[in-house]
Structures are given as C-alpha cells and as structure tokens.
CSV table of N, CA and C in Angstrom, one decimal:
chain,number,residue,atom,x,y,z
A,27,UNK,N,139.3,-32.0,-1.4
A,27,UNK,CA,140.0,-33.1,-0.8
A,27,UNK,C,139.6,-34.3,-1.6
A,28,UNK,N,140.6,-35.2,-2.0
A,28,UNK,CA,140.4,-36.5,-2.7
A,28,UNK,C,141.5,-37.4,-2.2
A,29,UNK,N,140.6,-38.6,-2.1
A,29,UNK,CA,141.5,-39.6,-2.1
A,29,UNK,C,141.1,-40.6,-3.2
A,30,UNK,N,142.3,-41.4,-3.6
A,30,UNK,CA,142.2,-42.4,-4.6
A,30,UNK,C,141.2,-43.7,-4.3
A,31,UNK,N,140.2,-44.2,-4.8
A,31,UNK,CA,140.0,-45.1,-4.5
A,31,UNK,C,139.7,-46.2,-5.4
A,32,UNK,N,139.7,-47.6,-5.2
A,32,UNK,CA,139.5,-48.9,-5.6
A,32,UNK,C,140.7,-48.7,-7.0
A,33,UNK,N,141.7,-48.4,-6.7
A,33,UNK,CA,142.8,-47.9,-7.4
A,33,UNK,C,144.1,-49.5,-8.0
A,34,UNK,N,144.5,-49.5,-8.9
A,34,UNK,CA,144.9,-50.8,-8.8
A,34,UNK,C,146.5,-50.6,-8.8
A,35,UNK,N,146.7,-49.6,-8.3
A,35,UNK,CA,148.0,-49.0,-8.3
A,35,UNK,C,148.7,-49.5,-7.1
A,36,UNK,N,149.8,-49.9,-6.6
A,36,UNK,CA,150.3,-50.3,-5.6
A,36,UNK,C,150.2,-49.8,-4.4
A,37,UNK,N,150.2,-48.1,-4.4
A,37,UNK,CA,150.1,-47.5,-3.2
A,37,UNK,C,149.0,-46.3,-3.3
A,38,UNK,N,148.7,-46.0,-2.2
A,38,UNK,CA,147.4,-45.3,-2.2
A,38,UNK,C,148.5,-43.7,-2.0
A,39,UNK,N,147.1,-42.4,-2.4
A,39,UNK,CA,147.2,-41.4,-2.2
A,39,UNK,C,146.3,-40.5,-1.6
A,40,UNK,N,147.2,-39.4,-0.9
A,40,UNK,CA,146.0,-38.7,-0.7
A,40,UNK,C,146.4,-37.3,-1.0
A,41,UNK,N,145.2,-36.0,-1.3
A,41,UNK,CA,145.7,-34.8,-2.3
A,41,UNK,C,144.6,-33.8,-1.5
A,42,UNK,N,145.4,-32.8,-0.7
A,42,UNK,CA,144.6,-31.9,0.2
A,42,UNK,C,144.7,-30.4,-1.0
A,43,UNK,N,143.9,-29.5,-0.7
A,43,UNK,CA,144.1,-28.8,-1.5
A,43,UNK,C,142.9,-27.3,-0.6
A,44,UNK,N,143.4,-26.2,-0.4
A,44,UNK,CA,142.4,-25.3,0.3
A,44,UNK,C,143.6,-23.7,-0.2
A,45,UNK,N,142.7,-22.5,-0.4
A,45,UNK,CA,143.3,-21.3,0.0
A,45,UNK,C,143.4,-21.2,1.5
A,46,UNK,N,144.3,-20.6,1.7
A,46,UNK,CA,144.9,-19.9,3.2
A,46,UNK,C,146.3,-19.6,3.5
A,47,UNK,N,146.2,-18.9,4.4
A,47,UNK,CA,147.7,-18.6,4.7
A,47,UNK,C,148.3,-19.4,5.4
A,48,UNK,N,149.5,-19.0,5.7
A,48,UNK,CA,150.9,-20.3,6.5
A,48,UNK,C,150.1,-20.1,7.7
A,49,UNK,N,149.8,-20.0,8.4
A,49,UNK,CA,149.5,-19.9,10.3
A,49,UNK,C,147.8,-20.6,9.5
A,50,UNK,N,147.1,-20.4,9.3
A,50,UNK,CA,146.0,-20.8,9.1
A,50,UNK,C,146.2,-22.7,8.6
A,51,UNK,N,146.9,-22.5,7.9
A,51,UNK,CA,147.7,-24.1,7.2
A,51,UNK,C,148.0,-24.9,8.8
A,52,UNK,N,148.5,-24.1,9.2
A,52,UNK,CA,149.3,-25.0,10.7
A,52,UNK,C,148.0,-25.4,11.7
A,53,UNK,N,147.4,-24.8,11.8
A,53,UNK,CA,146.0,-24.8,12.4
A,53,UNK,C,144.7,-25.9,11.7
A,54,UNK,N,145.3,-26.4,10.8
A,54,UNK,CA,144.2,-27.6,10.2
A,54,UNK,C,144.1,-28.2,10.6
A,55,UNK,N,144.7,-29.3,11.1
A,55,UNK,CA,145.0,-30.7,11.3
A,55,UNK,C,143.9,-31.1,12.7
A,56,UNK,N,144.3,-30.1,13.7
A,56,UNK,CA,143.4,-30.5,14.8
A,56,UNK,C,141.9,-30.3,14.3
A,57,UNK,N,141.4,-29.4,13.6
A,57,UNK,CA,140.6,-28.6,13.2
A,57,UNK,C,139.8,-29.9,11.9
A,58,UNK,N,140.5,-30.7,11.1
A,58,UNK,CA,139.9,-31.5,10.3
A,58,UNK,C,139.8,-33.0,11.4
A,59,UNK,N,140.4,-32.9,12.5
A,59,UNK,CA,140.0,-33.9,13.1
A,59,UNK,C,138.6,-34.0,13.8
A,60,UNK,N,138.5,-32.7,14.4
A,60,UNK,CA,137.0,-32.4,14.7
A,60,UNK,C,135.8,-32.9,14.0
A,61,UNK,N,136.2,-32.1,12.8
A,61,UNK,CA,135.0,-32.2,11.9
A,61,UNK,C,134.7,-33.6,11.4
A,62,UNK,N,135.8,-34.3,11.6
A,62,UNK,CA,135.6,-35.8,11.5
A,62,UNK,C,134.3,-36.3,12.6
A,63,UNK,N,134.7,-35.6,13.8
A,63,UNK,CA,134.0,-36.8,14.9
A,63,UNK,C,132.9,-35.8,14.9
A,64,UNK,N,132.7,-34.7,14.0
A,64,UNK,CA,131.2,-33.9,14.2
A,64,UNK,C,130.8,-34.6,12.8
A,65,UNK,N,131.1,-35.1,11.7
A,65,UNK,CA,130.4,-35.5,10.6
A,65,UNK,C,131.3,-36.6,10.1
A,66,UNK,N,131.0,-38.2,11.1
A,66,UNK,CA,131.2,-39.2,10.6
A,66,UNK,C,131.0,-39.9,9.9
A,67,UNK,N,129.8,-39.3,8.5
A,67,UNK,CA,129.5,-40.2,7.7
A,67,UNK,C,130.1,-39.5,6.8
A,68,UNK,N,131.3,-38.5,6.4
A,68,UNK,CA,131.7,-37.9,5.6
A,68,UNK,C,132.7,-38.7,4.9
A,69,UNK,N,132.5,-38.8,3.1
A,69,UNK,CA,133.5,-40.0,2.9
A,69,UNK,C,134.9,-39.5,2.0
A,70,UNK,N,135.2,-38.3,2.2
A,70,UNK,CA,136.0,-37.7,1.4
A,70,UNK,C,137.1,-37.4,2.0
A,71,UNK,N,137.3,-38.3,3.3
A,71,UNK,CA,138.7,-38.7,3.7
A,71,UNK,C,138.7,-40.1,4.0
A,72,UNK,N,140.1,-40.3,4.1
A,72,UNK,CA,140.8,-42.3,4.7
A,72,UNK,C,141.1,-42.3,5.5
A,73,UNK,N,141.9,-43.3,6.1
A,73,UNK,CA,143.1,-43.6,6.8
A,73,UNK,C,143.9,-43.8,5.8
A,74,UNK,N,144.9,-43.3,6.3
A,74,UNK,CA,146.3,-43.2,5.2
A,74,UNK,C,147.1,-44.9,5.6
A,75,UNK,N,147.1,-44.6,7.1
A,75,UNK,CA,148.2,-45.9,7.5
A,75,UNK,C,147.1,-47.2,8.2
A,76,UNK,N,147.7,-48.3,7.2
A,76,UNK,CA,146.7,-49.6,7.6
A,76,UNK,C,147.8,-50.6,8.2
A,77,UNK,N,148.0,-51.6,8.1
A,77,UNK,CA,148.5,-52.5,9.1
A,77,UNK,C,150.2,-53.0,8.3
A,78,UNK,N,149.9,-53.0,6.8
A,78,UNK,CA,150.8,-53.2,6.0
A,78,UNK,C,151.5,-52.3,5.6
A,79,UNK,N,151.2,-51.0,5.6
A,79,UNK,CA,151.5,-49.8,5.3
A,79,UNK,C,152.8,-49.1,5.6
A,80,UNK,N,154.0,-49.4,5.1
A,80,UNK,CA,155.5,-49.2,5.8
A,80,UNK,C,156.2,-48.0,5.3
A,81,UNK,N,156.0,-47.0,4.4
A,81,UNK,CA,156.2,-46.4,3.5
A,81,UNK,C,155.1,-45.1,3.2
A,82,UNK,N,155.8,-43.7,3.6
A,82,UNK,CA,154.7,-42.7,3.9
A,82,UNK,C,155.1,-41.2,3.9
A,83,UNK,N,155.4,-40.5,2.9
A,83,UNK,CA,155.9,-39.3,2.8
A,83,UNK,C,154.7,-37.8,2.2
A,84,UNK,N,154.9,-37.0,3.0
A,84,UNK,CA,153.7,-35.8,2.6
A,84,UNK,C,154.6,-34.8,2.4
A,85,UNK,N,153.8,-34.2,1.5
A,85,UNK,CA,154.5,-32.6,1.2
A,85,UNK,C,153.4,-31.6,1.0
A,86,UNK,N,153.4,-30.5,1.5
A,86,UNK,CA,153.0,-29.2,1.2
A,86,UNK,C,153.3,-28.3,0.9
A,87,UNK,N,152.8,-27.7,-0.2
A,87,UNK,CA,153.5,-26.7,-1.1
A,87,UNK,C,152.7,-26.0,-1.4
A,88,UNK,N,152.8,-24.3,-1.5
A,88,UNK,CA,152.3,-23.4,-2.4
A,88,UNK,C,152.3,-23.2,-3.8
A,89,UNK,N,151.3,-23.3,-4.2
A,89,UNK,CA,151.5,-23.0,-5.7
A,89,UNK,C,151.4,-21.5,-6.4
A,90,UNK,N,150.7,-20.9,-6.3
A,90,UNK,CA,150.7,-19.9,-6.9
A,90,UNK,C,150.8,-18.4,-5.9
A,91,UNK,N,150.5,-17.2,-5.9
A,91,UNK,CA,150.6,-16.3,-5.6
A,91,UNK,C,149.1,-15.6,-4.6
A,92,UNK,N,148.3,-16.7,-4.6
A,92,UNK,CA,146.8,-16.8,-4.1
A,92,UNK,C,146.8,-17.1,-3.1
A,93,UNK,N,147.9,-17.4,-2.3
A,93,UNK,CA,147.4,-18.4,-0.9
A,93,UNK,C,146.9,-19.4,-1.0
A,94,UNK,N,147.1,-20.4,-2.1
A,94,UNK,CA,146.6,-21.7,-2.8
A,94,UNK,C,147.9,-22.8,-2.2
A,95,UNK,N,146.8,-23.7,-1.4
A,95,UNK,CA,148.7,-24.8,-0.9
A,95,UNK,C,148.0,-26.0,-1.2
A,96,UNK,N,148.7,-26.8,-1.7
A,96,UNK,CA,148.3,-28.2,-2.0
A,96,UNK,C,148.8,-29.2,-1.2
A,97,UNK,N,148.3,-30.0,-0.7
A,97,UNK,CA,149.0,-31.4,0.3
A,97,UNK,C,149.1,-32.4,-0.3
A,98,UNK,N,150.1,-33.4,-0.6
A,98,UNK,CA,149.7,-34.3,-1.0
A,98,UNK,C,150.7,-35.8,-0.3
A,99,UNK,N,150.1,-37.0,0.4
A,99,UNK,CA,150.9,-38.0,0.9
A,99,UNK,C,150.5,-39.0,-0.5
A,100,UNK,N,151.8,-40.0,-0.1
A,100,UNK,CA,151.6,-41.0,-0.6
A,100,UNK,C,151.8,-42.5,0.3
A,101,UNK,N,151.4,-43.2,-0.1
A,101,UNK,CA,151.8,-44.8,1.3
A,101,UNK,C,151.6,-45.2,0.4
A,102,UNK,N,152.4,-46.7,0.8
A,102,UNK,CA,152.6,-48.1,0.6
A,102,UNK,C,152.8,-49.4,1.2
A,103,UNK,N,152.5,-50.6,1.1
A,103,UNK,CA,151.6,-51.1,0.0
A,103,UNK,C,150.0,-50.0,0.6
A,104,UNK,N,148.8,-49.8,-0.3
A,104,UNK,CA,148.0,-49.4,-0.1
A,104,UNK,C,146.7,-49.8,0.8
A,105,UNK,N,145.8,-49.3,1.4
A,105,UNK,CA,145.3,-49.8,1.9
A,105,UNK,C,143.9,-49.3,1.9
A,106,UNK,N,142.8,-49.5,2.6
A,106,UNK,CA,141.3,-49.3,1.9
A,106,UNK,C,140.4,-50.4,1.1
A,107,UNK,N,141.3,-51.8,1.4
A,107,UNK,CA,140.8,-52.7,0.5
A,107,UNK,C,140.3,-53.5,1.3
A,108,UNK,N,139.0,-53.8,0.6
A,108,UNK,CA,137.7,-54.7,1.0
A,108,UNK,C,138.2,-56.0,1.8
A,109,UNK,N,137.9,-56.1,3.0
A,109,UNK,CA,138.4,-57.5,4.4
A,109,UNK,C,139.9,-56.9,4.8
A,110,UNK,N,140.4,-56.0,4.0
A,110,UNK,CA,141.7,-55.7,4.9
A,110,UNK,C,141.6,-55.1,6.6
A,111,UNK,N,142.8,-55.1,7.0
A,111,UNK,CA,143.4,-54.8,8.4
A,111,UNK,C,144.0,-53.6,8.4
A,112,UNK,N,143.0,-53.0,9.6
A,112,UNK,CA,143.9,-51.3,9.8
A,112,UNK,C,144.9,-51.9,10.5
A,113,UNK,N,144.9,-52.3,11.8
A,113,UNK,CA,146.0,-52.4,11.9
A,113,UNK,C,146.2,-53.7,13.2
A,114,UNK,N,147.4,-54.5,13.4
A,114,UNK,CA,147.3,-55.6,14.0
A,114,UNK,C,147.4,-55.9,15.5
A,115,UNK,N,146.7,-56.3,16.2
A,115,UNK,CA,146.6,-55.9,17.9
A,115,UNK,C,147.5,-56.9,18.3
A,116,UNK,N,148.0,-56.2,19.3
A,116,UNK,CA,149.3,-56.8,20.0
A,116,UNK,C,150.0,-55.2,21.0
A,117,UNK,N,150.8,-56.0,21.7
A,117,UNK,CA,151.3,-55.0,22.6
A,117,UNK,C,152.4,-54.4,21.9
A,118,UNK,N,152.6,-52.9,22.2
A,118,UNK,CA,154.2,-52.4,21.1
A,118,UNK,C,155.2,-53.2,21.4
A,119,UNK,N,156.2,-52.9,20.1
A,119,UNK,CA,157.2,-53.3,20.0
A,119,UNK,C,156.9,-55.1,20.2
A,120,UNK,N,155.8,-55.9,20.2
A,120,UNK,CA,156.4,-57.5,20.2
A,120,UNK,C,155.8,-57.7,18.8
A,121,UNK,N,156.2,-57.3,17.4
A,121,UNK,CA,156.5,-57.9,16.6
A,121,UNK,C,157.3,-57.1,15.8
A,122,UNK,N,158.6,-57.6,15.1
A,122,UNK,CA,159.5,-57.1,14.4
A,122,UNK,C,159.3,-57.0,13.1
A,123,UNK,N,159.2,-55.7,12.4
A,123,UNK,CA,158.4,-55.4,11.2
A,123,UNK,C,159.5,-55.8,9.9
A,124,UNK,N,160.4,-56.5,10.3
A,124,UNK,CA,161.6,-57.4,9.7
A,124,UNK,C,162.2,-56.6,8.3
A,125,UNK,N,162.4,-55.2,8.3
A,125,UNK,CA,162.6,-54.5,7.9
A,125,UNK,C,164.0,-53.7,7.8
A,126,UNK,N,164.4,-54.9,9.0
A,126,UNK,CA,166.3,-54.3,9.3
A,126,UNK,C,166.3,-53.8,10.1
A,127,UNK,N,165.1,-53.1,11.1
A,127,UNK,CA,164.8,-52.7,12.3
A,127,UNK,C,165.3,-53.1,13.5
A,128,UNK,N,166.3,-53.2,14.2
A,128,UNK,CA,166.7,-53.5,15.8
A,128,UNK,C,166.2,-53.4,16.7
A,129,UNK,N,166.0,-51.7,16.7
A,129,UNK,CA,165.7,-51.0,18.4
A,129,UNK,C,164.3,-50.8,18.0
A,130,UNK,N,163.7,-51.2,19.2
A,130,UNK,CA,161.9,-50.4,19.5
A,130,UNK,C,161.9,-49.2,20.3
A,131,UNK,N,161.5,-48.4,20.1
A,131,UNK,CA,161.4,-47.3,21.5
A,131,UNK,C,160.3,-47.4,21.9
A,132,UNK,N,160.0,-48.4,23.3
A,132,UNK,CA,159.0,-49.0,23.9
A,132,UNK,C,158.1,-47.3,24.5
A,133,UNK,N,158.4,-46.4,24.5
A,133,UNK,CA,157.5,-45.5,24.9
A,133,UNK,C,156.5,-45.1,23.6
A,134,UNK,N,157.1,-45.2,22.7
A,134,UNK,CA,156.4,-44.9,21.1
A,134,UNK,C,155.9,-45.8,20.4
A,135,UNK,N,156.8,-47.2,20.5
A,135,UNK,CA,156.1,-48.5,20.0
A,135,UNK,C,156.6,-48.3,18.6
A,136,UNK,N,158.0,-47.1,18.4
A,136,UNK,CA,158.3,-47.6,16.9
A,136,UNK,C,159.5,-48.7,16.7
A,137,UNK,N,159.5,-48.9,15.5
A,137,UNK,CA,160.7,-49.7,15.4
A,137,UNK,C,161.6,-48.7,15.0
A,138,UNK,N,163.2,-49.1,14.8
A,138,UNK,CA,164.1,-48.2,13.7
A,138,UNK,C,165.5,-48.9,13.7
C-alpha cells in the first residue's frame, strides 16, 4: 500500500495493491478499517477526502492470472498538507459547495 506524499502535483493519490480473490477483495474494506483503530500509529495509509477535496474516482482491477488486483483512487485538489483542513464544521447542507449544485439531500448532507 502507498500513498503519495509531500507531492507537488495537484491531486493526491492513492495505490492499493494485495493477492486475493473477488469475495476476499469485497471483504477488505471493513477489515482495513479495523486494523486502523488496532494499529494507529501506522503511516502507510491517508485520508483521501479533506475539506477541499471535490473530485474522487477509484478503480480496481485484476492484472494478471495470479489473483493480483490493484486499487488505485485519485482526488483533487489534494490534501495532507501541513496546517490544512480535513474537513469544515458546520451543520449539512448549510454551505453551498458553489459547484452548480441546487439540491442537498439533508439525510446525507450531499450536494448535487
């Protein structure tokens, strides 16, 4: 697992990478969150989404014939930078991320 850091590139990345099968793949996610709150001084993951962060697409793909699958997101603008803002407090939906956005779905707190 890597993520990019102190990078001067506009947007950050992140590049997962493990053998396993499809059902084993589907089963990570809760499974790497654990390990987070069992080994919180581990620095070989981020947060992907920071406060500015509007722009966020992942893919996973098999590469080869091994059970080899690679993850990889990207976001933008980037985030992980020294005095930055994960993210801005306030109640959902009261500020308009001025993006062309109208409707909030006040149970989600998204815009769209």
């Amino acid at each position: 697992m890597s993520a990019s850091k102190n990078s001067t590139q506009l947007h950050g990345d992140y590049v997962f990478y493990q053998s396993m099968n499809k059902h084993h793949l589907r089963q990570q996610a809760p499974l790497r969150q654990q390990r987070q709150q069992q080994f919180p001084r581990n620095q070989n993951s981020l947060q992907m989404g920071w406060a500015l962060s509007n722009k966020l697409g992942c893919s996973i793909v098999k590469c080869t014939t091994e059970n080899r699958y690679v993850g990889v997101c990207r976001y933008s603008p980037r985030g992980n930078t020294v005095n930055s803002t994960i993210y801005q407090v306030g109640n959902p939906c009261s500020l308009n991320p001025g993006n062309g956005a109208t409707t909030c779905n006040t149970a989600e707190g998204l815009w769209s």
